[in-house]
PDB file of C-alpha atoms in Angstrom:
ATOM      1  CA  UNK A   1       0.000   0.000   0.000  1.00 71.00           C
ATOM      2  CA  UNK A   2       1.167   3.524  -0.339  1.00 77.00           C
ATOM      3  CA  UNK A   3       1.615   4.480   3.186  1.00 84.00           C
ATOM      4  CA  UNK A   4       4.343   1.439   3.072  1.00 91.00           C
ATOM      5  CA  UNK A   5       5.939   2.662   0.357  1.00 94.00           C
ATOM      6  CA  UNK A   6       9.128   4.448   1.103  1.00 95.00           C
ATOM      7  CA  UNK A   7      12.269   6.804  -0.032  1.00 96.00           C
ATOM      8  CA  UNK A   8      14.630   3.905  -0.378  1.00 96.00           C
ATOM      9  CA  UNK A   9      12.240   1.711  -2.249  1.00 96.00           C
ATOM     10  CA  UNK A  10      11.288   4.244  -5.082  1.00 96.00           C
ATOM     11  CA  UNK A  11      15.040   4.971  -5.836  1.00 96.00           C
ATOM     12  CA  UNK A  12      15.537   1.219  -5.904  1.00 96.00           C
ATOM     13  CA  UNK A  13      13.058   1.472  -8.592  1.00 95.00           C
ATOM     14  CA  UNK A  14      14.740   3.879 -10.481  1.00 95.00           C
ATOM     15  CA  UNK A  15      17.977   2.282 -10.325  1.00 95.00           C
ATOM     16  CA  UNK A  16      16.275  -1.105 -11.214  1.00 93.00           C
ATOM     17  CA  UNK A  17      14.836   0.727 -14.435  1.00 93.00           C
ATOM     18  CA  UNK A  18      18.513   2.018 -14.764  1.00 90.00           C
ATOM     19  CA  UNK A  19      19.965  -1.592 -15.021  1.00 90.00           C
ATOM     20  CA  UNK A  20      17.424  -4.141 -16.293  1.00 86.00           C
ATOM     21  CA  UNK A  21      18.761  -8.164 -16.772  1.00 83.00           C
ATOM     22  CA  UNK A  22      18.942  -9.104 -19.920  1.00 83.00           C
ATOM     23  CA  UNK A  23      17.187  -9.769 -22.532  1.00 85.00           C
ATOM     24  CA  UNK A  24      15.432  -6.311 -20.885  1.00 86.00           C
ATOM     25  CA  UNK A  25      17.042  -3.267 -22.485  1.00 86.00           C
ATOM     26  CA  UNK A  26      17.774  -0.391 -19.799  1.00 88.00           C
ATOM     27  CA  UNK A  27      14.724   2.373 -20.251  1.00 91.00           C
ATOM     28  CA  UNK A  28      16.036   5.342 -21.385  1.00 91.00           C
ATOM     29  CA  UNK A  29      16.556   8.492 -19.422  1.00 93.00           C
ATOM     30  CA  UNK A  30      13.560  10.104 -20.605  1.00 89.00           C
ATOM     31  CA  UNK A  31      11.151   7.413 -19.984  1.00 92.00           C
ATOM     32  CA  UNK A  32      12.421   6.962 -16.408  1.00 95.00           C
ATOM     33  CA  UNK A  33      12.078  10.310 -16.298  1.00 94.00           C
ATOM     34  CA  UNK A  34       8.477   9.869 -17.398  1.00 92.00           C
ATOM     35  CA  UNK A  35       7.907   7.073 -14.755  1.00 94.00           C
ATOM     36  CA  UNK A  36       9.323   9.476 -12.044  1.00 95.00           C
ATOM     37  CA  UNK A  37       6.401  11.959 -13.352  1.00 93.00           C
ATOM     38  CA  UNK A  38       3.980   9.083 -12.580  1.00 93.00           C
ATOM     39  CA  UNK A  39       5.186   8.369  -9.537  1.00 94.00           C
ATOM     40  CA  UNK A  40       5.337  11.610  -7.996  1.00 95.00           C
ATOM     41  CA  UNK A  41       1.298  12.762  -9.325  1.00 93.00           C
ATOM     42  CA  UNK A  42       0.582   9.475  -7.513  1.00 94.00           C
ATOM     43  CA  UNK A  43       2.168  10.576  -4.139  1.00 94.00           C
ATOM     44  CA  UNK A  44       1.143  14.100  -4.446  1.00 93.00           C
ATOM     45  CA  UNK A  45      -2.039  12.954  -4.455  1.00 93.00           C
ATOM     46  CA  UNK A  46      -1.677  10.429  -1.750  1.00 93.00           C
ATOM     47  CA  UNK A  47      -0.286  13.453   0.693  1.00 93.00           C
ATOM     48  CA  UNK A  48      -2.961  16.202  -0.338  1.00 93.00           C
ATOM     49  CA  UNK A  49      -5.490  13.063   1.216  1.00 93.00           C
ATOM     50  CA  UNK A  50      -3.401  13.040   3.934  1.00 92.00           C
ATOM     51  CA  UNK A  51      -2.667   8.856   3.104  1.00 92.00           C
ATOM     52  CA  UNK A  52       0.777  10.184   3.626  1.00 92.00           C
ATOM     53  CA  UNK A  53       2.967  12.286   5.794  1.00 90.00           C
ATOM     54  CA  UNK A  54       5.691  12.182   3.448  1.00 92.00           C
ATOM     55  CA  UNK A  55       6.132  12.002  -0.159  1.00 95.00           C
ATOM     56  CA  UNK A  56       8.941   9.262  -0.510  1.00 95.00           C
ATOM     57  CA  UNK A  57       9.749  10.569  -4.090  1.00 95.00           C
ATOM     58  CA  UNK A  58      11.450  13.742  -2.948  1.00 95.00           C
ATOM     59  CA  UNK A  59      15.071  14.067  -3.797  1.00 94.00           C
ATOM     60  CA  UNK A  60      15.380  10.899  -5.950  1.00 96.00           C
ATOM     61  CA  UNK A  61      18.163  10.811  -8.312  1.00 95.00           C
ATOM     62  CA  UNK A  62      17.800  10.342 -11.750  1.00 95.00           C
ATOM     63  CA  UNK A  63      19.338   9.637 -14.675  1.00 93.00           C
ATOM     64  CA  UNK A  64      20.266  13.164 -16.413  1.00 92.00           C
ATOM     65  CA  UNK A  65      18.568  13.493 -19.923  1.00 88.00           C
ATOM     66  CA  UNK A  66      21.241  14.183 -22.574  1.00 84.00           C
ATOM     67  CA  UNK A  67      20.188  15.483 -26.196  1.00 74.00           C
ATOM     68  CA  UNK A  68      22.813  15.464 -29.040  1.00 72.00           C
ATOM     69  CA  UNK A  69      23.256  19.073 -30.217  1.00 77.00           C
ATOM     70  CA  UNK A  70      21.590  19.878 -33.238  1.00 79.00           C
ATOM     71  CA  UNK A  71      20.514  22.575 -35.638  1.00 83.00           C
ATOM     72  CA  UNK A  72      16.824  24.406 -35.643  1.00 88.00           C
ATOM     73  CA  UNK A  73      14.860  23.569 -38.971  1.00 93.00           C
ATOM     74  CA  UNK A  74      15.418  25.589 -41.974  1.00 94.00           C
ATOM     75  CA  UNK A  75      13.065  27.714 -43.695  1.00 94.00           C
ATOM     76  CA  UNK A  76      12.341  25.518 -46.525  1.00 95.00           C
ATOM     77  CA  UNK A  77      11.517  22.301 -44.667  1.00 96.00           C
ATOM     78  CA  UNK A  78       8.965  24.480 -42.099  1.00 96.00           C
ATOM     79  CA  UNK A  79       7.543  25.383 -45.114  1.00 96.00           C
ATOM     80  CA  UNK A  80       7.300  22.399 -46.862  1.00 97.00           C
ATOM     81  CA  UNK A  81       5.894  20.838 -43.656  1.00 97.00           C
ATOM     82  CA  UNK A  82       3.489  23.890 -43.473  1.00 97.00           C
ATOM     83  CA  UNK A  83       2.599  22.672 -47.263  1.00 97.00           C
ATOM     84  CA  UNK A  84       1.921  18.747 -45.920  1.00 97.00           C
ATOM     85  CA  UNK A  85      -0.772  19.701 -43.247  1.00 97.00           C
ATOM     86  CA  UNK A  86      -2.641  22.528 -44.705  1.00 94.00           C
ATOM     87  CA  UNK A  87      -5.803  20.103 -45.434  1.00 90.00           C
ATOM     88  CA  UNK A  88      -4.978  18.505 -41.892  1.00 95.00           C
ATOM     89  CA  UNK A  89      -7.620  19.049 -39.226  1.00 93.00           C
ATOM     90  CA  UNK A  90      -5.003  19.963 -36.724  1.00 96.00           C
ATOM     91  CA  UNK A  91      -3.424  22.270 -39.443  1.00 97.00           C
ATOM     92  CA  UNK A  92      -3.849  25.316 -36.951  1.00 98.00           C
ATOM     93  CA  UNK A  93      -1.975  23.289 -34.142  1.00 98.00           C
ATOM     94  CA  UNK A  94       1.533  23.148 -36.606  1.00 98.00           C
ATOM     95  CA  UNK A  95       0.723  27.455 -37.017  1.00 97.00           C
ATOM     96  CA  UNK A  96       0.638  28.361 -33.444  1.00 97.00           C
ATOM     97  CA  UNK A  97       3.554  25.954 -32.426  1.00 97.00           C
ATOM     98  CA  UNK A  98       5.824  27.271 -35.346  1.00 97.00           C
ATOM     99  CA  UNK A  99       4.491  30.939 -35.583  1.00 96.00           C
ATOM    100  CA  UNK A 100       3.960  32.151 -31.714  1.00 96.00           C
ATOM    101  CA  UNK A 101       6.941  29.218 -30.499  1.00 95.00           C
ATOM    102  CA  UNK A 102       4.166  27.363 -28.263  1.00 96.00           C
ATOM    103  CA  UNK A 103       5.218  23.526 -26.910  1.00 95.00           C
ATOM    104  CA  UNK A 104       2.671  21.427 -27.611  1.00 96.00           C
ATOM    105  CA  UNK A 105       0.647  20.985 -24.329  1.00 95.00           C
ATOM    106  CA  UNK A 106       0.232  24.716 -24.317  1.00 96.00           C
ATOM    107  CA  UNK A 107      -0.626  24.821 -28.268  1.00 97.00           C
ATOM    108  CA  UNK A 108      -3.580  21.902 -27.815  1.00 97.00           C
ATOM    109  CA  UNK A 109      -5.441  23.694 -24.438  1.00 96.00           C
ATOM    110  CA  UNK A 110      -5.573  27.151 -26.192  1.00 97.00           C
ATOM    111  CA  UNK A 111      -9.639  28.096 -26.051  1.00 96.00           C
ATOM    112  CA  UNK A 112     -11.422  30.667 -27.579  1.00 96.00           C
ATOM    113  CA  UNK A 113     -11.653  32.345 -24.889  1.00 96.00           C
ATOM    114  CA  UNK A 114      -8.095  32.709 -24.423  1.00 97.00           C
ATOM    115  CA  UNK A 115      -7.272  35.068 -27.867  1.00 98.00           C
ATOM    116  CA  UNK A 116      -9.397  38.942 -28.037  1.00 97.00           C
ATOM    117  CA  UNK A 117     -12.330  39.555 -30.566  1.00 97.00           C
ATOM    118  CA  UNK A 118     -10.016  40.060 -33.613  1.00 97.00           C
ATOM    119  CA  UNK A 119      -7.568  37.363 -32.990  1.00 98.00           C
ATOM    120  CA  UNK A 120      -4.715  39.852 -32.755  1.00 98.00           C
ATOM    121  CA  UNK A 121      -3.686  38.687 -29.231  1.00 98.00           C
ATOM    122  CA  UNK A 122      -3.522  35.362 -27.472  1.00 98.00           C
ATOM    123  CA  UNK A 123      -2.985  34.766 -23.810  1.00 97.00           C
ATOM    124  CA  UNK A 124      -0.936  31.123 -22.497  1.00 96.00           C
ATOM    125  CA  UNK A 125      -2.435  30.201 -19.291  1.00 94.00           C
ATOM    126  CA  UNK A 126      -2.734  26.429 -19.204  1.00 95.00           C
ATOM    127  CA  UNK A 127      -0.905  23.125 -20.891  1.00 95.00           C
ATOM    128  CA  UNK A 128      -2.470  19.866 -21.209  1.00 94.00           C
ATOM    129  CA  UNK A 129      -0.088  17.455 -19.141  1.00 91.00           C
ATOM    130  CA  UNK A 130       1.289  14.859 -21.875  1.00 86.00           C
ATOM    131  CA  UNK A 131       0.664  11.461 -19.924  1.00 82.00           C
ATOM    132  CA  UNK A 132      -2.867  12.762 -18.071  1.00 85.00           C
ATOM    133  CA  UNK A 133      -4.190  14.981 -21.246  1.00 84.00           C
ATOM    134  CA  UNK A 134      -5.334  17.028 -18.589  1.00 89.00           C
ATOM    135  CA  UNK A 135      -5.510  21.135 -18.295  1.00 90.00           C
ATOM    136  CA  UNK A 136      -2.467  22.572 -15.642  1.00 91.00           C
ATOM    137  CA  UNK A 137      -0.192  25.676 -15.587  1.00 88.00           C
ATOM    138  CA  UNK A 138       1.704  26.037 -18.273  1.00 87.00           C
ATOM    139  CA  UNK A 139       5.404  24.350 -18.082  1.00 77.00           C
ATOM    140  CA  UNK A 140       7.548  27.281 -15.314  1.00 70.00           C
ATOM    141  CA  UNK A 141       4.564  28.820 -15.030  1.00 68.00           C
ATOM    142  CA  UNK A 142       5.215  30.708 -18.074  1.00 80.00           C
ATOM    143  CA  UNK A 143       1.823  32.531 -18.524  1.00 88.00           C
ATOM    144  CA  UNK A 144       2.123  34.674 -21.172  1.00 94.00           C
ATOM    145  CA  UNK A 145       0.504  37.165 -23.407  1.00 95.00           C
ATOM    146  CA  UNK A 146       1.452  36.548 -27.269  1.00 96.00           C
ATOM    147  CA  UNK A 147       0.545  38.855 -30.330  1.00 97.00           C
ATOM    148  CA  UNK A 148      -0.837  37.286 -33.033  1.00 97.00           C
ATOM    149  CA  UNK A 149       0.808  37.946 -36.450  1.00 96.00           C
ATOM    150  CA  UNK A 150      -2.194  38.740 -39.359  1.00 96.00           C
ATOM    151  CA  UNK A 151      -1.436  36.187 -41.675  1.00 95.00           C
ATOM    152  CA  UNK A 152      -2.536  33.841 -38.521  1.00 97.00           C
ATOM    153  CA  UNK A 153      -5.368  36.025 -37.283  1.00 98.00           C
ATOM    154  CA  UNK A 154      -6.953  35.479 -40.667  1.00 97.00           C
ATOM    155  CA  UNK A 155      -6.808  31.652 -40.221  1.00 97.00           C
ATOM    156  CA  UNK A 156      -7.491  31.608 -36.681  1.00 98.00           C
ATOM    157  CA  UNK A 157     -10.574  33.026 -37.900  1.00 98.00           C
ATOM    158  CA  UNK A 158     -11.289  30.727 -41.002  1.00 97.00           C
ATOM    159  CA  UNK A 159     -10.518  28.074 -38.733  1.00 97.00           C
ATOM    160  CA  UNK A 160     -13.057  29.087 -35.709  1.00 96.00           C
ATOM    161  CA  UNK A 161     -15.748  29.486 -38.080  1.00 95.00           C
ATOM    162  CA  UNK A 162     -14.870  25.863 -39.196  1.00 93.00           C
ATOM    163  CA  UNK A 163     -15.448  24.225 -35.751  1.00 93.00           C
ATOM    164  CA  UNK A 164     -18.837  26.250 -34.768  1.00 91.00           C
ATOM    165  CA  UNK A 165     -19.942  24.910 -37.966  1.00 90.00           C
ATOM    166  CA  UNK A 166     -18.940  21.634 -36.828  1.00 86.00           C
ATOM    167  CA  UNK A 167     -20.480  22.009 -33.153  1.00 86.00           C
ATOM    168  CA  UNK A 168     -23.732  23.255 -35.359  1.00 85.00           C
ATOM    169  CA  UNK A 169     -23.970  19.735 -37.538  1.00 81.00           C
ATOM    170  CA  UNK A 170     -22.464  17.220 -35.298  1.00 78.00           C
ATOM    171  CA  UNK A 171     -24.816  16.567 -32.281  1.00 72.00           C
ATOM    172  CA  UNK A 172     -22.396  14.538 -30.340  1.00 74.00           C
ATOM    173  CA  UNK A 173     -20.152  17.651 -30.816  1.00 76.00           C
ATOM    174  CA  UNK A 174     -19.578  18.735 -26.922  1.00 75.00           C
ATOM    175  CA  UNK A 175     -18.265  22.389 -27.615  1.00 71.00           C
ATOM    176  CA  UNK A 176     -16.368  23.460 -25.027  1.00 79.00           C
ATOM    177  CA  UNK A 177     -14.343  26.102 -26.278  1.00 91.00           C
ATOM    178  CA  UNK A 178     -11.309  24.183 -27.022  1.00 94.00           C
ATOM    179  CA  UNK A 179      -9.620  26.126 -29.949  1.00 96.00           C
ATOM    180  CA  UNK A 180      -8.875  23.096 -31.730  1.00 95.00           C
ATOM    181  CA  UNK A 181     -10.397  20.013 -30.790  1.00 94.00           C
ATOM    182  CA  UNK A 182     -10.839  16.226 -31.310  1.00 91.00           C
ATOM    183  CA  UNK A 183     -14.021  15.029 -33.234  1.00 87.00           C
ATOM    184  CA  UNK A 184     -16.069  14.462 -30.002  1.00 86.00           C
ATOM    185  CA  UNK A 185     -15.196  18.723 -29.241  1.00 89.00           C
ATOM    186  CA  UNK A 186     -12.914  17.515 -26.502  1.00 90.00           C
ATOM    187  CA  UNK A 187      -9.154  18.309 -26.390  1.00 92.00           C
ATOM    188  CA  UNK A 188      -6.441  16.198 -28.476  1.00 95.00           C
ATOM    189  CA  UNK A 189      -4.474  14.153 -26.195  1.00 95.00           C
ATOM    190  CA  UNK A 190      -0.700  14.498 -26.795  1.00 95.00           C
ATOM    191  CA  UNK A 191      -0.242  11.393 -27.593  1.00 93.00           C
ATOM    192  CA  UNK A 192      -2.762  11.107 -30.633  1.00 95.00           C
ATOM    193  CA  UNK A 193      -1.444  14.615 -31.886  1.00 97.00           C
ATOM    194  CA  UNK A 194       2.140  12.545 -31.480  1.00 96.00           C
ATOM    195  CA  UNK A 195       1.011   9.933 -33.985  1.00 96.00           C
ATOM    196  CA  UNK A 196      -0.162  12.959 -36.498  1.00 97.00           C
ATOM    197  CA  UNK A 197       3.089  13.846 -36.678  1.00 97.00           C
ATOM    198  CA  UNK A 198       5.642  10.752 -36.242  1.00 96.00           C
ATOM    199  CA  UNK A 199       3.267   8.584 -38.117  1.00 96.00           C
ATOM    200  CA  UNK A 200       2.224   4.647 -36.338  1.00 95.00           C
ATOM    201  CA  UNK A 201       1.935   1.419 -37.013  1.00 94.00           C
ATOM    202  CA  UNK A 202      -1.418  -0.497 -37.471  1.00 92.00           C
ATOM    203  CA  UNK A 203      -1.618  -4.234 -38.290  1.00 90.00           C
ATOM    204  CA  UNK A 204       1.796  -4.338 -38.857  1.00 92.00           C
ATOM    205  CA  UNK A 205       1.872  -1.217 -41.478  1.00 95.00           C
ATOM    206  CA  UNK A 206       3.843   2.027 -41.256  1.00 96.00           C
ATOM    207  CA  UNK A 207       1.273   4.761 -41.700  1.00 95.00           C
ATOM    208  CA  UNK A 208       3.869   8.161 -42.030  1.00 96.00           C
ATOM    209  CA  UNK A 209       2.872  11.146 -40.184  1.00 97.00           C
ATOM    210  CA  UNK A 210       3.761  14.849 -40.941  1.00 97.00           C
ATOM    211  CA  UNK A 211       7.476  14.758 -40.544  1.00 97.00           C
ATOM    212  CA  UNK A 212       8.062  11.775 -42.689  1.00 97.00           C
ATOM    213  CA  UNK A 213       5.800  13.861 -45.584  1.00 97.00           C
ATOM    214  CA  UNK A 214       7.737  16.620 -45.140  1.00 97.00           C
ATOM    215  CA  UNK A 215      10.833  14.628 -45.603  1.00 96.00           C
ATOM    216  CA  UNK A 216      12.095  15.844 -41.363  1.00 96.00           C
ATOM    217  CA  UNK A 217      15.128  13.424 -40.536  1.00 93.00           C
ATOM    218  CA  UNK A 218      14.039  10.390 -38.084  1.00 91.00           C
ATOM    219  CA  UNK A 219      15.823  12.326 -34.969  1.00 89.00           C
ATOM    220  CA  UNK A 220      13.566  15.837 -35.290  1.00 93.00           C
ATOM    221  CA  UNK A 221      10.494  16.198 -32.174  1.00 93.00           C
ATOM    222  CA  UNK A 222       7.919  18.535 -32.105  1.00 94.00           C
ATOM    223  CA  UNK A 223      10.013  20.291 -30.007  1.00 92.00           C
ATOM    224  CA  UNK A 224      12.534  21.230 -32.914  1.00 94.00           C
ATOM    225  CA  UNK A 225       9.557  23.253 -34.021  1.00 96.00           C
ATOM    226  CA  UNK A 226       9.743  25.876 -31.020  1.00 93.00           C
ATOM    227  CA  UNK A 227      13.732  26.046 -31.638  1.00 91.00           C
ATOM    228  CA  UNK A 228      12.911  26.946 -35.073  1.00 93.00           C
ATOM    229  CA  UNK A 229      10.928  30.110 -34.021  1.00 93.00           C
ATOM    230  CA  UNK A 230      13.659  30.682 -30.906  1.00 87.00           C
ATOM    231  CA  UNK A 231      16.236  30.791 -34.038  1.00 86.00           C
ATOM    232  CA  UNK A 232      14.163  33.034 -36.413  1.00 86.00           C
ATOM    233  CA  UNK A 233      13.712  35.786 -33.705  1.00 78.00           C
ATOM    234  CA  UNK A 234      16.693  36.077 -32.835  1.00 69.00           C
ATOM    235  CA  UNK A 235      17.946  36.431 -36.692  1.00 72.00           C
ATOM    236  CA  UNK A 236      15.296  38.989 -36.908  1.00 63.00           C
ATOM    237  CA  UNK A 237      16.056  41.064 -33.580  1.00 59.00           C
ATOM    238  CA  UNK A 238      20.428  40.801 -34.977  1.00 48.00           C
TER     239      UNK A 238
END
């Protein structure tokens, strides 16, 4: 049980996942880091309903997360992947991410609500969580309030006017504001926007996603996308 459960035990846990027996392959850094994210919402929990005096995950150590250096996306392949998921539903997910730098959480729980009347302005003040798919604080905290190039305000607006048509003919539709939303009007959980663009495998075939269309290397994340508008601000502020 969890009140049983102590400091020693979850870092023998992590150093199990560290150095599995063969034929096990160790789990990467980043998915014990993932598992460590599990683990502490779990014990959170537990101590908010006072199951616990003490959360045993505080102060594990964990494996560091190292990423090879590489270089932000160039102009041409954006584009070209701009090209590949302009008749995508979650087309307007790829603009926000690569125009306004948002990480994906953050880019998925935008609302309605959240830009002004004209579109001009758009205010970050929640992330979905990747492994829950629910609504939190953004990632530091970093609310923010962004300004909305036109070029995007115009399909921001195209794009509302899509999904209130949608809400109007679908009566399983369960608007609730979500700027861009899953079939049923709900958010779209990280993980299915993750197949949309790294492709996945059903019955044993390779259906590509976005980055193999637009010809991204096998290494590139989502993530590269947000480097990509890190780099072209700062050639545009030099």
């Amino acid at each position: 049980v969890l009140m049983d459960v102590n400091h020693a035990e979850c870092q023998q846990l992590i150093n199990d996942l560290r150095r599995r027996p063969k034929p096990k392959k160790p789990l990467s850094a980043q998915t014990i880091h993932h598992v460590y994210s599990v683990l502490k919402q779990v014990f959170n929990k537990a101590l908010a309903m006072d199951y616990i005096r003490r959360d045993p995950t505080v102060d594990l150590e964990l494996p560091e997360i190292t990423r090879p250096k590489k270089s932000a996306p160039t102009v041409a392949r954006v584009r070209q992947l701009l090209t590949v998921v302009d008749e995508h539903a979650t087309a307007i997910i790829f603009h926000l991410m690569i125009t306004l730098g948002l990480r994906l959480g953050e880019a998925l729980a935008v609302r309605r609500a959240d830009f002004n009347a004209d579109f001009s302005e758009l205010t970050i003040n929640q992330a979905l969580n990747y492994h829950t798919a629910r609504a939190g604080t953004p990632k530091r905290e970093s609310v923010r309030l962004l300004a909305v190039p036109a070029r995007l305000q115009g399909r921001c607006k195209l794009h509302w006017a899509a999904v209130m048509r949608l809400s109007e003919d679908a009566p399983d539709f369960a608007n609730r504001g979500i700027f861009c939303p899953s079939e049923a009007g709900t958010p779209i959980q990280p993980r299915n926007f993750e197949r949309v663009w790294a492709g996945q495998t059903k019955a044993g075939r390779f259906y590509p996603g976005m980055k193999q269309k637009a010809g991204f290397p096998d290494g590139a994340i989502l993530h590269d996308l947000r480097a990509f508008t890190a780099t072209m601000l700062v050639e545009t502020e030099a």
